[in-house]
Short mmCIF file of C-alpha atoms and ligand atoms in Angstrom, two decimals:
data_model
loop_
_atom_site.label_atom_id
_atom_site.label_comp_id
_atom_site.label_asym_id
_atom_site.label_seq_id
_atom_site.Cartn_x
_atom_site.Cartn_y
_atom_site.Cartn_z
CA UNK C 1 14.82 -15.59 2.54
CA UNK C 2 13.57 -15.38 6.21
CA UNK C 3 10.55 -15.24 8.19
CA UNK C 4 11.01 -12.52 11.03
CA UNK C 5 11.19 -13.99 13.90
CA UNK C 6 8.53 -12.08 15.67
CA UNK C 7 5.20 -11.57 13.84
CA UNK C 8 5.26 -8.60 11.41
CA UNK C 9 1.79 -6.72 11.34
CA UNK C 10 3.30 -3.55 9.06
CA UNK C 11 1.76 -0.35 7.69
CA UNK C 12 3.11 1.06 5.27
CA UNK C 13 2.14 4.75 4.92
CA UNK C 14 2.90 6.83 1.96
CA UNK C 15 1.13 9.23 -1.04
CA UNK C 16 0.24 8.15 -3.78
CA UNK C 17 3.00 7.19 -5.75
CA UNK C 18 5.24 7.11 -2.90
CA UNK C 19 6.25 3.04 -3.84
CA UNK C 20 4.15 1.34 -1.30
CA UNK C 21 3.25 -1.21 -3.70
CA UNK C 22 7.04 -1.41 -4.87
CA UNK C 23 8.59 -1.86 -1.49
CA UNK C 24 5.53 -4.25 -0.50
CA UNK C 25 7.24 -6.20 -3.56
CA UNK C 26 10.59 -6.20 -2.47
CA UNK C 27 10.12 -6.74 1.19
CA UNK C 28 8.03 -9.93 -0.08
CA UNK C 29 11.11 -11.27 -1.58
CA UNK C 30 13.19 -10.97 1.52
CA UNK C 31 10.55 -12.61 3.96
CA UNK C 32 8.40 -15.39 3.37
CA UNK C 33 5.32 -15.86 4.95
CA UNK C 34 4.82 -12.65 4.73
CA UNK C 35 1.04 -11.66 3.46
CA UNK C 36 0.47 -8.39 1.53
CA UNK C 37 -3.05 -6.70 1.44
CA UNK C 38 -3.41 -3.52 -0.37
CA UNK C 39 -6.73 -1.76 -0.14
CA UNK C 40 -6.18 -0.25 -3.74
CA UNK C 41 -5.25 -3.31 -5.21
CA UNK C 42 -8.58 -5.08 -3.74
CA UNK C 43 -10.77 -2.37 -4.79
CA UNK C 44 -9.05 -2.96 -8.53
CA UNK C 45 -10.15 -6.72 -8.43
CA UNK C 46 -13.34 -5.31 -7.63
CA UNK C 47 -13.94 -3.38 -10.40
CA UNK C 48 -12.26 -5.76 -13.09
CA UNK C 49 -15.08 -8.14 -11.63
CA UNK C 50 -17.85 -5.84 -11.91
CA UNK C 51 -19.25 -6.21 -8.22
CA UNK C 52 -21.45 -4.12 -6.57
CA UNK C 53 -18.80 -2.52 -4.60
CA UNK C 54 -16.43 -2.46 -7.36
CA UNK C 55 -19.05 -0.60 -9.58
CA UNK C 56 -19.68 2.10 -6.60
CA UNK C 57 -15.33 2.53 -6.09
CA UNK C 58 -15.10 2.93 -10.06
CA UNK C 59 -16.25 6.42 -10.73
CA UNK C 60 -15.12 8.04 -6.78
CA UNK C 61 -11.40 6.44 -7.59
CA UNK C 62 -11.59 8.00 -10.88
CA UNK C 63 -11.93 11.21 -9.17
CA UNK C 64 -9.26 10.81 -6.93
CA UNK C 65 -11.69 10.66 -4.28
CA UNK C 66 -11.74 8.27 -0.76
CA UNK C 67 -14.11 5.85 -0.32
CA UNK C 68 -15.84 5.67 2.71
CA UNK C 69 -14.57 4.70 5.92
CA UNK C 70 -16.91 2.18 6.70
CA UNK C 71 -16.91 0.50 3.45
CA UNK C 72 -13.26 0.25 2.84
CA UNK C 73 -12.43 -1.14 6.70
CA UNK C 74 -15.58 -3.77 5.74
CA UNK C 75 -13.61 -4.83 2.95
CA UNK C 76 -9.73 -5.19 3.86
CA UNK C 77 -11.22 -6.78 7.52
CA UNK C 78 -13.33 -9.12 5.83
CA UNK C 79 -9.79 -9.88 3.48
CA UNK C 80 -7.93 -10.28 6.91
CA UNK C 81 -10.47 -12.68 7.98
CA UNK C 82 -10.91 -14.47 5.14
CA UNK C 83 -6.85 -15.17 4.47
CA UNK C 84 -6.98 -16.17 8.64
CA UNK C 85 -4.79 -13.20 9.49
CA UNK C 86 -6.29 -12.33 12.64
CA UNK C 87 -4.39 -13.97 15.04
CA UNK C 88 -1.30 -13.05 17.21
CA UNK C 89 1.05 -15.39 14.86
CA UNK C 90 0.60 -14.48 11.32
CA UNK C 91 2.85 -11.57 9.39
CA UNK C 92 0.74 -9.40 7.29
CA UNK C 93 0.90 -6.08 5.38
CA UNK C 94 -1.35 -3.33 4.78
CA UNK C 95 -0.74 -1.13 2.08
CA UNK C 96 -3.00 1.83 1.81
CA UNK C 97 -5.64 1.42 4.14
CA UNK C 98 -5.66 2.54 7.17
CA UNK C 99 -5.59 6.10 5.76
CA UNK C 100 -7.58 8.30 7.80
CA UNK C 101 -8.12 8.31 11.74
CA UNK C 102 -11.44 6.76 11.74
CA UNK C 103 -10.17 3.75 9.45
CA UNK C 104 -7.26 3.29 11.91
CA UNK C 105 -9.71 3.30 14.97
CA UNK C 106 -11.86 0.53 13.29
CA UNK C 107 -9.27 -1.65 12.33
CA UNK C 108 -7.50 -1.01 15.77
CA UNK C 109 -11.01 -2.15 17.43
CA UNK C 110 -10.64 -5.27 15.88
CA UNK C 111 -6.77 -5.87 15.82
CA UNK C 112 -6.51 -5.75 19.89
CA UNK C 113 -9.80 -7.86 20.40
CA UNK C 114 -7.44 -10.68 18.32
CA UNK C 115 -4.63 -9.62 20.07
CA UNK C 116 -3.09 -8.49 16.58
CA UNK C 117 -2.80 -5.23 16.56
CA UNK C 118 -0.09 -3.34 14.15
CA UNK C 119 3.10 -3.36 15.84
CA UNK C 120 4.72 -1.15 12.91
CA UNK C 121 3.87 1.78 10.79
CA UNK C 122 6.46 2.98 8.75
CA UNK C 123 5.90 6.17 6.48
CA UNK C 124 7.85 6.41 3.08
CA UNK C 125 8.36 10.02 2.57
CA UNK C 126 9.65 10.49 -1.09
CA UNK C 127 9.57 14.33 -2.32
CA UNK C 128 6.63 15.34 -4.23
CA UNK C 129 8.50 16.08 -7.42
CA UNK C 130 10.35 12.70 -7.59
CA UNK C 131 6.45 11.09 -7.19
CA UNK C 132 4.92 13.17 -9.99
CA UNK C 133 7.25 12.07 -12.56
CA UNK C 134 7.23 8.61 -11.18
CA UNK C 135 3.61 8.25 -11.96
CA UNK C 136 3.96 8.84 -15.42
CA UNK C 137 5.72 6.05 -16.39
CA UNK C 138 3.72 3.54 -14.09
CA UNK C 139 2.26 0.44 -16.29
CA UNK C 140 -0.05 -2.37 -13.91
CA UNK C 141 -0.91 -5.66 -13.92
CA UNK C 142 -4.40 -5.28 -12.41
CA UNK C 143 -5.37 -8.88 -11.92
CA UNK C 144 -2.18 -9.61 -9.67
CA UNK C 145 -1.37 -5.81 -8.60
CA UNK C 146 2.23 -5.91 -10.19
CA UNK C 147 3.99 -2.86 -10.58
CA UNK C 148 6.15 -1.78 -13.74
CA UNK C 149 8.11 1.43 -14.58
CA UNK C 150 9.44 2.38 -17.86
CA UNK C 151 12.08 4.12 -16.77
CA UNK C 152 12.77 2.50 -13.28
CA UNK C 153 12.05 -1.14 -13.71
CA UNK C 154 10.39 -1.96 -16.96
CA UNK C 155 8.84 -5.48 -18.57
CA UNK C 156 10.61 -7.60 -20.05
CA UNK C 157 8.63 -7.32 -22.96
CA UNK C 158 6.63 -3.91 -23.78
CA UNK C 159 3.09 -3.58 -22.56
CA UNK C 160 3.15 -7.55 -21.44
CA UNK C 161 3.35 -8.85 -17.60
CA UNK C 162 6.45 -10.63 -17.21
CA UNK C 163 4.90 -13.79 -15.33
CA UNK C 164 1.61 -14.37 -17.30
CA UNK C 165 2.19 -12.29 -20.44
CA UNK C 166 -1.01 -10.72 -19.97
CA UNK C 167 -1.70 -7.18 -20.98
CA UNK C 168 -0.31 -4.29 -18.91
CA UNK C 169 -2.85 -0.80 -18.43
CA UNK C 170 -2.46 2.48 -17.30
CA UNK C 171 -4.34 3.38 -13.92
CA UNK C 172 -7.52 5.52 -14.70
CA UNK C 173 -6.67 7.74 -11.52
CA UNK C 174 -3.12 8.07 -12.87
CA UNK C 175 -3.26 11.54 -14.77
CA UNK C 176 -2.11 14.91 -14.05
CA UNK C 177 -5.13 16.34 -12.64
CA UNK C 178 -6.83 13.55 -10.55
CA UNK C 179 -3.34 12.61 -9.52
CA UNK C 180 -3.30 16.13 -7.56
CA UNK C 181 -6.48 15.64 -6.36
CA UNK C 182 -5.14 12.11 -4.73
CA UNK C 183 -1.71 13.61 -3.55
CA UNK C 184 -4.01 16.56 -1.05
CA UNK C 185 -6.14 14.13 -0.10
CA UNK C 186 -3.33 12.29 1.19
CA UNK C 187 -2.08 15.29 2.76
CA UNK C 188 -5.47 16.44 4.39
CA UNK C 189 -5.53 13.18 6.11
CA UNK C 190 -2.17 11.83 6.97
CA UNK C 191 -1.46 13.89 9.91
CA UNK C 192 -4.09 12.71 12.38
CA UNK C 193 -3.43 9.29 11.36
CA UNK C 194 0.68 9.52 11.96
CA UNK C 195 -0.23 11.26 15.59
CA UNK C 196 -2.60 8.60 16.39
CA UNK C 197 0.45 5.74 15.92
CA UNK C 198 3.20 7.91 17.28
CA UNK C 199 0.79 7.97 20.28
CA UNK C 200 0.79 4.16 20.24
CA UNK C 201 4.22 4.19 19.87
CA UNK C 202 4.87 2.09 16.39
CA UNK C 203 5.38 5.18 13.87
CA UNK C 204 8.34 5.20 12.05
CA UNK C 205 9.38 6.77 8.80
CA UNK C 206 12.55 6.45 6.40
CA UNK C 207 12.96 8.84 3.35
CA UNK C 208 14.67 8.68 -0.11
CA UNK C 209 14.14 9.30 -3.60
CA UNK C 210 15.23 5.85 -4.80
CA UNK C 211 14.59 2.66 -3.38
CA UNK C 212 18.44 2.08 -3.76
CA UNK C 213 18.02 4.37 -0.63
CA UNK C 214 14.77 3.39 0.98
CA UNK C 215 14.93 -0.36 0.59
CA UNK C 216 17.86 -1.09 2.39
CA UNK C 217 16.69 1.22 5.36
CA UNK C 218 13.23 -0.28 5.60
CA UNK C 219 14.98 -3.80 5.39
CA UNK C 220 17.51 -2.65 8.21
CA UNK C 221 14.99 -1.63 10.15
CA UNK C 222 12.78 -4.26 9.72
CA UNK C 223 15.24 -7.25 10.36
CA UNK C 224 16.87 -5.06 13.88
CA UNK C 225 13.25 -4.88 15.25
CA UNK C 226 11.73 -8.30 14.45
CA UNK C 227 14.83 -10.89 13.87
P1 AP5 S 301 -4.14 3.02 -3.92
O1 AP5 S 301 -4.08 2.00 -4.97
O2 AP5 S 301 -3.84 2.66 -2.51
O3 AP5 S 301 -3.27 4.22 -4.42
P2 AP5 S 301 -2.35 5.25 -3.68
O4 AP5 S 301 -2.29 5.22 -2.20
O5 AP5 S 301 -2.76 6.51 -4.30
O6 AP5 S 301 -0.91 4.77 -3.98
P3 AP5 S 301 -0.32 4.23 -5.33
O7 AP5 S 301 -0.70 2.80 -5.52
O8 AP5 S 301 -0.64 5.18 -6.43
O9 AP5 S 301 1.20 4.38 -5.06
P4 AP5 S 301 2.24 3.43 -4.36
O10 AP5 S 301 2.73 4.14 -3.12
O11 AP5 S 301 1.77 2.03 -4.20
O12 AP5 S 301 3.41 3.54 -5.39
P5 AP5 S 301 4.02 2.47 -6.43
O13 AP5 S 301 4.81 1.44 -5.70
O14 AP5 S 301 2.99 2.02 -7.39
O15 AP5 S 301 -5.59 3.68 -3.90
C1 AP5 S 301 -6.27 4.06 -5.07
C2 AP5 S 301 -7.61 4.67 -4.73
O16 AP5 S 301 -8.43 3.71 -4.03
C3 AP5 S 301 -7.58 5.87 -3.78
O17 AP5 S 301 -7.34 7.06 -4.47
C4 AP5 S 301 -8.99 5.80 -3.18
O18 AP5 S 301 -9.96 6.31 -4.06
C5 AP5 S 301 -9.22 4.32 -3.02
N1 AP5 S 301 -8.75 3.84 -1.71
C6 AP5 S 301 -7.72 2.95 -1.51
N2 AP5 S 301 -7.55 2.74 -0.19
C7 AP5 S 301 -8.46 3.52 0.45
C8 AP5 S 301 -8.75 3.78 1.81
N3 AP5 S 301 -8.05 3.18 2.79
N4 AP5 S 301 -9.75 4.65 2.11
C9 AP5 S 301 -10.46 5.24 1.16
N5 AP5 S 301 -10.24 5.06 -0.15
C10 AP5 S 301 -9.24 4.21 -0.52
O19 AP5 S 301 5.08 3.39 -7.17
C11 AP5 S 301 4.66 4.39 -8.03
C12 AP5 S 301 5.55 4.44 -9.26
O20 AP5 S 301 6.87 4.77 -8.90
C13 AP5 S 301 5.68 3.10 -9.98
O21 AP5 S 301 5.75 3.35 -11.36
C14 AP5 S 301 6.97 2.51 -9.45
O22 AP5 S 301 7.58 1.61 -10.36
C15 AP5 S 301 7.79 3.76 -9.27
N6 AP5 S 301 8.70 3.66 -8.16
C16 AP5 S 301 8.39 3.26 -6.91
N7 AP5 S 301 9.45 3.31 -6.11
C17 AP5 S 301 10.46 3.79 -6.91
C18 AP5 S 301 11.79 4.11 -6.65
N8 AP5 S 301 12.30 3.96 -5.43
N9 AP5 S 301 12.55 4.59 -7.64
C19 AP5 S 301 12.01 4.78 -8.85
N10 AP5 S 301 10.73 4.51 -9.19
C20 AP5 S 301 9.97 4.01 -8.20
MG1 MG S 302 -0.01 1.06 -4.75
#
């Protein structure tokens, strides 16, 4: 395990299903010191805890629909800021937010006036099939935002997280139809957002259907640029 030597302020980009949250996982093992922050996963917590925002992000995530800008960039900043992130020293990784233009300008706004601003964005690009019958057989640990597959890397023990033996659920937003609904949002979206860091000059993508194939070329990538 290694820190990069450089500070790592990553986005990963990817639909729905794409294995954000997996390769978030993986790249966590590889580099310590190393913080992950996934919007999804914080809006989760929020709802398992019945806050006010969580009760607001229950029903539009059940639809498949995006929250809005400002409330979502209010959240993962305030996360940032809370964990001390914003600085030009820390590593950090945002999974799922930014995910439309506006949410990148606002975070941007506040990156550069800490003089931590992203300095990658790296787009999984995974073919739509190999996502659709991924998300079937995804099981999660909500409280800790683990990720299980029956098929690709299941629990130990059926239906029980492996480190605190705690029930494992199905995602709400995880069925056929709102899963659609998720996938063209992501797709309605995504374009302005890659142009907007290809502009800036950090947007880079690596493809794959397994993470046999992405891993290693996110992990090459990552260790050229930063070690
Ligand atoms: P969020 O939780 O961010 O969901 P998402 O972007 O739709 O992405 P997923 O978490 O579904 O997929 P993932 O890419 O992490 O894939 P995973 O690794 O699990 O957001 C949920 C909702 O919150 C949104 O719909 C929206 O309402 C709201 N929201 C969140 N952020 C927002 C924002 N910024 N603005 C507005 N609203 C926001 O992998 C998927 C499955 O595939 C797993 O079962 C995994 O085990 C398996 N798998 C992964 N990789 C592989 C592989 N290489 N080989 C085989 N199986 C694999
Ligand atoms: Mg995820």
């Amino acid at each position: 395990m290694s820190l990069p030597l450089r500070p790592l302020r990553l986005l990963l980009l990817g639909a729905p299903g794409a294995g954000k949250g997996t390769q978030t996982s993986k790249l966590l093992k590889h580099f310590t010191g190393l913080t992950p922050i996934s919007s999804g996963d914080l809006l989760r917590k929020e709802i398992q805890t019945k806050s006010e925002i969580g009760n607001y992000a229950q029903d539009i995530i059940a639809k498949g629909q995006l929250l809005p800008d400002s409330l979502i960039s209010g959240l993962v900043i305030n996360e940032l800021n809370n964990r001390n992130l914003l600085n030009k020293n820390s590593s950090w990784l945002l999974d799922g937010f930014p995910r439309t233009l506006p949410q990148a300008k606002i975070l941007n706004e506040d990156l550069v006036s800490k003089a931590s601003d992203l300095n990658l964005v790296v787009e999984l690009k995974v073919p739509e099939r190999v996502i659709l019958e991924r998300i079937e057989n995804r099981w999660v640990h909500v409280p800790s935002g683990r990720i299980y597959n029956l098929q690709y890397n299941p629990p130990k023990q059926q239906g029980v997280d492996d480190v605190t033996g705690e029930p494992l659920s199905k995602r709400p937003d995880d069925n056929a139809e709102v899963f659609q609904k998720r996938l063209n949002a992501y797709n309605e979206t995504v374009d302005p957002l890659k142009s907007y860091y290809k502009d800036l000059g950090v947007l880079h993508s690596v493809e794959g259907e397994t993470s046999d194939i992405i891993f290693p070329k996110l992990l090459d990538f990552i260790q050229n640029k930063f070690n």
